[in-house]
Amino acid sequence: VIDLLAEQADVVVRYQGGNNAGHTVVTTQGKFVLNLLPSGILHPGVVCVLGDGMVVDLEHLSQEIHEIEKKGIRVTPDHLKLSKRATVSMPWHKVQDELEENRLAKTGSAFGSTRRGIAYAYSDKYRKKTLRLGDLLHLKEDSVKARLKTMLVAKNLELAGCYHQEPMSYPALLTWCEEQAELFGPYIADTGEYLEQAVSEGKKVVLEAQLGAMRDIDYGIFPYTSSSSTISAYGSIGAGIPGKSLDHVIGVLKAYSTCVGAGLCYHNYRVEHSYYAMGGEVVVADKQMSGSQHYIVIKETVGLLQQEDYYFTLSCTKEQYDQVKIGDTINCDRYQSSITYKGEVHGIKVI
């Protein structure tokens, strides 16, 4: 759906999350798995923006760009802009995620993380112990160097004290930052200013969400959520134009429900006999579940997003079923859901 919308857009903006999920797009040029890049990157006339609210793994972004360039997609600073306010996913964030998930797994308490460091990047954002992309343009300044040293000391204390890891060195960290700055410096910009100008000129700007509403950090199935705000109300803020209002909100509803990680899944079918294969979806984590779509969650999502339209997708993958299955009860796996079914089902046949 987002790819179809991107065809008509001038600008497509990702406003939250990182490379912990994404979109699969199939075109005449092949199949593209996009974790960080907005879907508009496949259209040469569209400008793509990674917004203020994102956490960006630059090594992953480099690889993602490389993969689509092999299929003939050209990526330049005119085509892709990275917000100077977006948070850098530092080298230690993935390390922390891996170590903690392994520790929790010993007691059966693992979250089923993608192990891509997203939660730790957001955590350090709010602790002010990481860099923004714009800082990479000022690595020679004493203030930035001092911040790097301060956060490295704190991080080494955590890794050594909690996980008995060898300390990371400042020269190696600075070299890593300099390499990322050389590669991505031309792409880093004041994207808020760019988007303000685009809106004032009447250009079509599409804000692309990454995860479902039930993964929202505040309104989702906490604690089994993502670490960012996924709902539409955060769109303008995460994009970098907080003073602008959304003109139109479109919800995307699959013919089935999927769940990454541990915790609540409404009809716990495990990944080995799931709808993932039928839908051609990519598995990104150890724990992934899927099952029938769910009325209660649909109803809750409508209240959260206030969308004007719903797009129903991947229904063709369930041709072997007489009808799309929609449930009206929740199967809670080690988790007491705060979502309750309060009324009759109107307009949807429950089977």
Short mmCIF file of N, CA, C and O in Angstrom, two decimals, residues 238-347:
data_model
loop_
_atom_site.label_atom_id
_atom_site.label_comp_id
_atom_site.label_asym_id
_atom_site.label_seq_id
_atom_site.Cartn_x
_atom_site.Cartn_y
_atom_site.Cartn_z
N GLY A 238 7.51 13.06 14.75
CA GLY A 238 8.64 12.24 14.36
C GLY A 238 9.21 12.59 13.00
O GLY A 238 10.39 12.37 12.74
N ALA A 239 8.35 13.12 12.14
CA ALA A 239 8.82 13.52 10.81
C ALA A 239 9.70 14.76 10.88
O ALA A 239 10.59 14.95 10.05
N GLY A 240 9.43 15.62 11.87
CA GLY A 240 10.21 16.85 12.00
C GLY A 240 9.43 18.11 11.68
O GLY A 240 10.00 19.19 11.54
N ILE A 241 8.08 17.98 11.60
CA ILE A 241 7.21 19.14 11.34
C ILE A 241 6.08 19.15 12.38
O ILE A 241 4.91 19.00 12.04
N PRO A 242 6.43 19.33 13.66
CA PRO A 242 5.44 19.19 14.74
C PRO A 242 4.30 20.18 14.67
O PRO A 242 3.24 19.93 15.26
N GLY A 243 4.47 21.29 13.95
CA GLY A 243 3.41 22.28 13.87
C GLY A 243 2.38 22.00 12.80
O GLY A 243 1.39 22.73 12.67
N LYS A 244 2.58 20.93 12.03
CA LYS A 244 1.68 20.60 10.94
C LYS A 244 0.70 19.51 11.37
O LYS A 244 1.03 18.61 12.12
N SER A 245 -0.52 19.58 10.83
CA SER A 245 -1.53 18.57 11.10
C SER A 245 -1.64 17.62 9.92
O SER A 245 -1.40 18.01 8.77
N LEU A 246 -2.05 16.39 10.20
CA LEU A 246 -2.22 15.42 9.14
C LEU A 246 -3.52 15.70 8.38
O LEU A 246 -4.55 16.01 8.98
N ASP A 247 -3.47 15.58 7.06
CA ASP A 247 -4.66 15.79 6.24
C ASP A 247 -5.51 14.53 6.16
O ASP A 247 -6.73 14.61 6.07
N HIS A 248 -4.86 13.38 6.16
CA HIS A 248 -5.58 12.13 5.91
C HIS A 248 -4.80 10.98 6.52
O HIS A 248 -3.58 10.91 6.38
N VAL A 249 -5.48 10.08 7.20
CA VAL A 249 -4.83 8.92 7.82
C VAL A 249 -5.41 7.66 7.21
O VAL A 249 -6.63 7.47 7.16
N ILE A 250 -4.52 6.78 6.74
CA ILE A 250 -4.93 5.52 6.13
C ILE A 250 -4.40 4.37 6.99
O ILE A 250 -3.19 4.28 7.25
N GLY A 251 -5.28 3.49 7.40
CA GLY A 251 -4.87 2.30 8.13
C GLY A 251 -4.69 1.13 7.17
O GLY A 251 -5.42 1.02 6.19
N VAL A 252 -3.72 0.29 7.44
CA VAL A 252 -3.47 -0.89 6.61
C VAL A 252 -3.75 -2.13 7.46
O VAL A 252 -3.14 -2.32 8.51
N LEU A 253 -4.67 -2.94 7.00
CA LEU A 253 -5.09 -4.13 7.73
C LEU A 253 -4.82 -5.36 6.89
O LEU A 253 -5.33 -5.49 5.77
N LYS A 254 -4.00 -6.26 7.41
CA LYS A 254 -3.73 -7.50 6.70
C LYS A 254 -4.88 -8.49 6.91
O LYS A 254 -5.67 -8.36 7.84
N ALA A 255 -4.93 -9.49 6.03
CA ALA A 255 -5.96 -10.52 6.14
C ALA A 255 -5.71 -11.46 7.30
O ALA A 255 -6.54 -12.29 7.63
N TYR A 256 -4.55 -11.31 7.93
CA TYR A 256 -4.20 -12.13 9.08
C TYR A 256 -3.39 -11.27 10.04
O TYR A 256 -2.98 -10.17 9.72
N SER A 257 -3.17 -11.78 11.22
CA SER A 257 -2.43 -11.04 12.24
C SER A 257 -1.05 -11.64 12.41
O SER A 257 -0.89 -12.86 12.43
N THR A 258 -0.03 -10.77 12.51
CA THR A 258 1.33 -11.24 12.76
C THR A 258 1.90 -10.56 13.99
O THR A 258 1.50 -9.45 14.34
N CYS A 259 2.83 -11.22 14.62
CA CYS A 259 3.39 -10.73 15.88
C CYS A 259 4.86 -11.10 15.95
O CYS A 259 5.23 -12.26 15.77
N VAL A 260 5.71 -10.10 16.19
CA VAL A 260 7.14 -10.32 16.36
C VAL A 260 7.48 -10.23 17.84
O VAL A 260 7.10 -9.27 18.51
N GLY A 261 8.18 -11.22 18.36
CA GLY A 261 8.59 -11.19 19.75
C GLY A 261 7.70 -12.02 20.65
O GLY A 261 6.75 -12.68 20.20
N ALA A 262 7.99 -11.97 21.94
CA ALA A 262 7.22 -12.73 22.92
C ALA A 262 5.96 -11.96 23.30
O ALA A 262 5.71 -10.86 22.83
N GLY A 263 5.16 -12.58 24.18
CA GLY A 263 3.98 -11.90 24.67
C GLY A 263 2.73 -12.29 23.93
O GLY A 263 2.59 -13.40 23.41
N LEU A 264 1.80 -11.34 23.85
CA LEU A 264 0.46 -11.58 23.36
C LEU A 264 0.41 -11.77 21.85
O LEU A 264 0.90 -10.97 21.10
N CYS A 265 -0.17 -12.87 21.43
CA CYS A 265 -0.60 -13.04 20.03
C CYS A 265 -1.98 -13.68 20.10
O CYS A 265 -2.19 -14.64 20.84
N TYR A 266 -2.90 -13.17 19.33
CA TYR A 266 -4.30 -13.44 19.56
C TYR A 266 -4.69 -14.89 19.28
O TYR A 266 -5.57 -15.44 19.91
N HIS A 267 -4.03 -15.52 18.31
CA HIS A 267 -4.30 -16.92 18.00
C HIS A 267 -2.96 -17.59 17.75
O HIS A 267 -2.54 -17.74 16.62
N ASN A 268 -2.31 -18.02 18.79
CA ASN A 268 -0.89 -18.35 18.73
C ASN A 268 -0.49 -19.49 17.78
O ASN A 268 -0.20 -20.59 18.20
N TYR A 269 -0.44 -19.19 16.49
CA TYR A 269 0.16 -20.11 15.53
C TYR A 269 1.63 -19.74 15.43
O TYR A 269 1.96 -18.58 15.19
N ARG A 270 2.51 -20.69 15.59
CA ARG A 270 3.94 -20.40 15.54
C ARG A 270 4.41 -20.27 14.10
O ARG A 270 3.75 -20.71 13.16
N VAL A 271 5.59 -19.71 13.94
CA VAL A 271 6.06 -19.32 12.62
C VAL A 271 6.21 -20.50 11.67
O VAL A 271 6.05 -20.36 10.47
N GLU A 272 6.48 -21.71 12.19
CA GLU A 272 6.70 -22.83 11.27
C GLU A 272 5.44 -23.24 10.50
O GLU A 272 5.53 -23.87 9.45
N HIS A 273 4.25 -22.91 11.00
CA HIS A 273 3.05 -23.16 10.21
C HIS A 273 2.20 -21.89 10.23
O HIS A 273 1.05 -21.87 10.63
N SER A 274 2.81 -20.82 9.77
CA SER A 274 2.19 -19.51 9.86
C SER A 274 1.74 -18.99 8.51
O SER A 274 1.96 -19.60 7.48
N TYR A 275 1.17 -17.80 8.54
CA TYR A 275 0.79 -17.11 7.33
C TYR A 275 1.97 -16.35 6.70
O TYR A 275 1.84 -15.80 5.63
N TYR A 276 3.11 -16.30 7.40
CA TYR A 276 4.26 -15.55 6.87
C TYR A 276 4.65 -16.04 5.48
O TYR A 276 4.87 -15.24 4.57
N ALA A 277 4.75 -17.35 5.34
CA ALA A 277 5.18 -17.91 4.06
C ALA A 277 4.15 -17.60 2.97
O ALA A 277 4.51 -17.25 1.85
N MET A 278 2.86 -17.71 3.30
CA MET A 278 1.82 -17.44 2.31
C MET A 278 1.83 -15.99 1.87
O MET A 278 1.56 -15.67 0.73
N GLY A 279 2.15 -15.09 2.80
CA GLY A 279 2.17 -13.67 2.48
C GLY A 279 3.50 -13.21 1.92
O GLY A 279 3.65 -12.04 1.57
N GLY A 280 4.48 -14.11 1.84
CA GLY A 280 5.80 -13.75 1.32
C GLY A 280 6.52 -12.78 2.23
O GLY A 280 7.33 -11.97 1.78
N GLU A 281 6.26 -12.86 3.54
CA GLU A 281 6.86 -11.92 4.48
C GLU A 281 8.21 -12.43 4.98
O GLU A 281 8.51 -13.62 4.93
N VAL A 282 9.01 -11.48 5.48
CA VAL A 282 10.37 -11.78 5.92
C VAL A 282 10.38 -11.99 7.43
O VAL A 282 9.80 -11.21 8.18
N VAL A 283 11.04 -13.04 7.90
CA VAL A 283 11.20 -13.30 9.33
C VAL A 283 12.40 -12.52 9.84
O VAL A 283 13.50 -12.65 9.32
N VAL A 284 12.19 -11.69 10.88
CA VAL A 284 13.27 -10.83 11.37
C VAL A 284 13.67 -11.13 12.80
O VAL A 284 14.59 -10.51 13.34
N ALA A 285 13.02 -12.06 13.47
CA ALA A 285 13.34 -12.33 14.88
C ALA A 285 13.15 -13.81 15.18
O ALA A 285 12.54 -14.55 14.42
N ASP A 286 13.68 -14.22 16.33
CA ASP A 286 13.57 -15.61 16.75
C ASP A 286 12.13 -16.02 16.99
O ASP A 286 11.72 -17.12 16.67
N LYS A 287 11.38 -15.13 17.62
CA LYS A 287 10.00 -15.44 17.99
C LYS A 287 9.03 -14.64 17.12
O LYS A 287 8.91 -13.44 17.27
N GLN A 288 8.37 -15.31 16.21
CA GLN A 288 7.34 -14.68 15.40
C GLN A 288 6.13 -15.59 15.35
O GLN A 288 6.26 -16.80 15.23
N MET A 289 4.96 -14.99 15.47
CA MET A 289 3.71 -15.73 15.48
C MET A 289 2.74 -15.11 14.49
O MET A 289 2.89 -13.94 14.11
N SER A 290 1.77 -15.88 14.09
CA SER A 290 0.73 -15.32 13.25
C SER A 290 -0.56 -16.11 13.46
O SER A 290 -0.55 -17.21 14.00
N GLY A 291 -1.65 -15.49 13.06
CA GLY A 291 -2.94 -16.14 13.22
C GLY A 291 -4.03 -15.32 12.57
O GLY A 291 -3.76 -14.42 11.77
N SER A 292 -5.27 -15.59 12.92
CA SER A 292 -6.40 -14.89 12.34
C SER A 292 -6.40 -13.43 12.77
O SER A 292 -5.87 -13.06 13.82
N GLN A 293 -7.03 -12.60 11.96
CA GLN A 293 -7.19 -11.20 12.32
C GLN A 293 -8.19 -11.11 13.48
O GLN A 293 -8.96 -12.04 13.73
N HIS A 294 -8.20 -9.98 14.18
CA HIS A 294 -8.96 -9.91 15.42
C HIS A 294 -9.81 -8.65 15.53
O HIS A 294 -9.31 -7.54 15.44
N TYR A 295 -11.10 -8.85 15.76
CA TYR A 295 -12.03 -7.73 15.84
C TYR A 295 -11.68 -6.76 16.95
O TYR A 295 -11.75 -5.55 16.79
N ILE A 296 -11.35 -7.28 18.13
CA ILE A 296 -11.07 -6.42 19.28
C ILE A 296 -9.91 -5.47 18.97
O ILE A 296 -9.94 -4.29 19.28
N VAL A 297 -8.88 -6.02 18.35
CA VAL A 297 -7.71 -5.20 18.02
C VAL A 297 -8.03 -4.20 16.92
O VAL A 297 -7.59 -3.06 16.96
N ILE A 298 -8.83 -4.62 15.93
CA ILE A 298 -9.24 -3.69 14.88
C ILE A 298 -9.98 -2.51 15.50
O ILE A 298 -9.73 -1.34 15.20
N LYS A 299 -10.91 -2.83 16.38
CA LYS A 299 -11.71 -1.79 17.04
C LYS A 299 -10.83 -0.85 17.85
O LYS A 299 -10.98 0.38 17.82
N GLU A 300 -9.89 -1.39 18.60
CA GLU A 300 -8.98 -0.58 19.40
C GLU A 300 -8.11 0.31 18.52
O GLU A 300 -7.88 1.48 18.82
N THR A 301 -7.65 -0.24 17.41
CA THR A 301 -6.78 0.51 16.50
C THR A 301 -7.50 1.68 15.87
O THR A 301 -6.93 2.77 15.72
N VAL A 302 -8.75 1.48 15.49
CA VAL A 302 -9.52 2.58 14.91
C VAL A 302 -9.59 3.74 15.88
O VAL A 302 -9.45 4.91 15.51
N GLY A 303 -9.77 3.45 17.16
CA GLY A 303 -9.82 4.51 18.17
C GLY A 303 -8.48 5.22 18.34
O GLY A 303 -8.43 6.43 18.58
N LEU A 304 -7.39 4.48 18.18
CA LEU A 304 -6.06 5.07 18.35
C LEU A 304 -5.66 5.94 17.16
O LEU A 304 -5.07 7.01 17.33
N LEU A 305 -5.92 5.48 15.96
CA LEU A 305 -5.41 6.14 14.76
C LEU A 305 -6.36 7.15 14.16
O LEU A 305 -5.92 8.07 13.47
N GLN A 306 -7.67 6.98 14.38
CA GLN A 306 -8.67 7.86 13.79
C GLN A 306 -8.50 7.96 12.27
O GLN A 306 -8.54 9.03 11.68
N GLN A 307 -8.29 6.79 11.64
CA GLN A 307 -8.07 6.79 10.21
C GLN A 307 -9.36 6.95 9.44
O GLN A 307 -10.42 6.50 9.87
N GLU A 308 -9.25 7.62 8.29
CA GLU A 308 -10.41 7.80 7.44
C GLU A 308 -10.66 6.59 6.55
O GLU A 308 -11.79 6.33 6.14
N ASP A 309 -9.61 5.85 6.22
CA ASP A 309 -9.73 4.70 5.32
C ASP A 309 -8.93 3.53 5.85
O ASP A 309 -7.91 3.71 6.53
N TYR A 310 -9.40 2.32 5.51
CA TYR A 310 -8.65 1.10 5.78
C TYR A 310 -8.33 0.42 4.46
O TYR A 310 -9.20 0.29 3.59
N TYR A 311 -7.10 0.00 4.29
CA TYR A 311 -6.73 -0.83 3.14
C TYR A 311 -6.55 -2.27 3.64
O TYR A 311 -5.79 -2.52 4.56
N PHE A 312 -7.27 -3.19 3.01
CA PHE A 312 -7.22 -4.60 3.39
C PHE A 312 -6.26 -5.31 2.44
O PHE A 312 -6.49 -5.35 1.23
N THR A 313 -5.17 -5.84 2.95
CA THR A 313 -4.12 -6.37 2.09
C THR A 313 -3.88 -7.85 2.31
O THR A 313 -4.25 -8.42 3.34
N LEU A 314 -3.21 -8.46 1.34
CA LEU A 314 -2.76 -9.86 1.39
C LEU A 314 -3.93 -10.84 1.50
O LEU A 314 -3.75 -11.97 1.92
N SER A 315 -5.14 -10.40 1.13
CA SER A 315 -6.27 -11.33 1.19
C SER A 315 -6.10 -12.48 0.19
O SER A 315 -6.63 -13.56 0.39
N CYS A 316 -5.32 -12.24 -0.88
CA CYS A 316 -5.14 -13.28 -1.88
C CYS A 316 -4.32 -14.45 -1.35
O CYS A 316 -4.30 -15.51 -1.95
N THR A 317 -3.65 -14.27 -0.22
CA THR A 317 -2.84 -15.35 0.33
C THR A 317 -3.69 -16.37 1.07
O THR A 317 -3.19 -17.39 1.50
N LYS A 318 -4.99 -16.08 1.25
CA LYS A 318 -5.84 -16.99 2.00
C LYS A 318 -6.93 -17.59 1.11
O LYS A 318 -8.06 -17.83 1.53
N GLU A 319 -6.59 -17.82 -0.15
CA GLU A 319 -7.58 -18.31 -1.11
C GLU A 319 -8.10 -19.69 -0.71
O GLU A 319 -9.19 -20.09 -1.13
N GLN A 320 -7.31 -20.41 0.10
CA GLN A 320 -7.76 -21.75 0.49
C GLN A 320 -8.84 -21.68 1.56
O GLN A 320 -9.43 -22.70 1.92
N TYR A 321 -9.13 -20.49 2.07
CA TYR A 321 -10.17 -20.35 3.08
C TYR A 321 -11.43 -19.78 2.44
O TYR A 321 -11.39 -18.94 1.56
N ASP A 322 -12.60 -20.26 2.89
CA ASP A 322 -13.86 -19.75 2.35
C ASP A 322 -14.07 -18.30 2.74
O ASP A 322 -14.63 -17.52 1.98
N GLN A 323 -13.62 -17.93 3.95
CA GLN A 323 -13.78 -16.57 4.43
C GLN A 323 -12.53 -16.18 5.20
O GLN A 323 -11.79 -17.02 5.66
N VAL A 324 -12.33 -14.87 5.34
CA VAL A 324 -11.26 -14.39 6.20
C VAL A 324 -11.68 -14.59 7.65
O VAL A 324 -12.78 -14.20 8.04
N LYS A 325 -10.86 -15.23 8.43
CA LYS A 325 -11.20 -15.51 9.82
C LYS A 325 -10.96 -14.28 10.68
O LYS A 325 -9.90 -13.66 10.63
N ILE A 326 -11.95 -13.93 11.49
CA ILE A 326 -11.82 -12.82 12.42
C ILE A 326 -12.28 -13.30 13.79
O ILE A 326 -13.41 -13.77 13.94
N GLY A 327 -11.42 -13.20 14.78
CA GLY A 327 -11.74 -13.68 16.10
C GLY A 327 -12.37 -12.61 16.98
O GLY A 327 -12.27 -11.43 16.70
N ASP A 328 -13.04 -13.05 18.07
CA ASP A 328 -13.61 -12.08 19.01
C ASP A 328 -13.21 -12.37 20.44
O ASP A 328 -13.79 -11.84 21.38
N THR A 329 -12.21 -13.23 20.62
CA THR A 329 -11.64 -13.44 21.95
C THR A 329 -10.14 -13.40 21.85
O THR A 329 -9.57 -13.64 20.79
N ILE A 330 -9.48 -13.09 22.94
CA ILE A 330 -8.02 -12.98 22.94
C ILE A 330 -7.41 -14.12 23.71
O ILE A 330 -7.83 -14.44 24.83
N ASN A 331 -6.43 -14.76 23.11
CA ASN A 331 -5.67 -15.82 23.76
C ASN A 331 -4.44 -15.18 24.40
O ASN A 331 -3.52 -14.78 23.72
N CYS A 332 -4.44 -15.04 25.71
CA CYS A 332 -3.33 -14.36 26.40
C CYS A 332 -2.26 -15.37 26.80
O CYS A 332 -2.53 -16.30 27.54
N ASP A 333 -1.07 -15.19 26.29
CA ASP A 333 0.05 -16.07 26.57
C ASP A 333 1.00 -15.36 27.53
O ASP A 333 1.76 -14.50 27.13
N ARG A 334 0.90 -15.69 28.81
CA ARG A 334 1.78 -15.10 29.84
C ARG A 334 1.57 -13.59 29.97
O ARG A 334 2.45 -12.86 30.39
N TYR A 335 0.40 -13.10 29.63
CA TYR A 335 0.20 -11.66 29.66
C TYR A 335 -1.27 -11.34 29.79
O TYR A 335 -2.09 -11.91 29.09
N GLN A 336 -1.63 -10.45 30.72
CA GLN A 336 -3.01 -10.05 30.90
C GLN A 336 -3.28 -8.82 30.04
O GLN A 336 -2.76 -7.75 30.30
N SER A 337 -4.07 -8.99 29.00
CA SER A 337 -4.32 -7.88 28.08
C SER A 337 -5.21 -6.82 28.74
O SER A 337 -6.13 -7.12 29.48
N SER A 338 -4.92 -5.55 28.40
CA SER A 338 -5.76 -4.45 28.88
C SER A 338 -6.91 -4.19 27.91
O SER A 338 -7.77 -3.37 28.16
N ILE A 339 -6.91 -4.89 26.77
CA ILE A 339 -7.96 -4.72 25.78
C ILE A 339 -9.12 -5.65 26.12
O ILE A 339 -8.93 -6.84 26.27
N THR A 340 -10.30 -5.10 26.25
CA THR A 340 -11.47 -5.92 26.58
C THR A 340 -12.54 -5.74 25.52
O THR A 340 -12.72 -4.66 24.96
N TYR A 341 -13.27 -6.80 25.26
CA TYR A 341 -14.35 -6.77 24.28
C TYR A 341 -15.60 -6.26 24.99
O TYR A 341 -16.11 -6.89 25.91
N LYS A 342 -16.13 -5.10 24.55
CA LYS A 342 -17.19 -4.44 25.31
C LYS A 342 -18.56 -4.45 24.60
O LYS A 342 -19.52 -3.95 25.15
N GLY A 343 -18.62 -4.95 23.37
CA GLY A 343 -19.90 -4.83 22.70
C GLY A 343 -20.13 -5.89 21.65
O GLY A 343 -19.37 -6.84 21.51
N GLU A 344 -21.23 -5.71 20.91
CA GLU A 344 -21.55 -6.63 19.84
C GLU A 344 -20.65 -6.38 18.64
O GLU A 344 -20.10 -5.30 18.47
N VAL A 345 -20.49 -7.39 17.82
CA VAL A 345 -19.75 -7.24 16.57
C VAL A 345 -20.72 -6.81 15.48
O VAL A 345 -21.63 -7.54 15.13
N HIS A 346 -20.54 -5.60 14.96
CA HIS A 346 -21.42 -5.09 13.92
C HIS A 346 -20.62 -4.90 12.64
O HIS A 346 -19.53 -4.31 12.65
N GLY A 347 -21.14 -5.39 11.54
CA GLY A 347 -20.52 -5.15 10.25
C GLY A 347 -19.38 -6.10 9.92
O GLY A 347 -18.83 -6.05 8.84
#
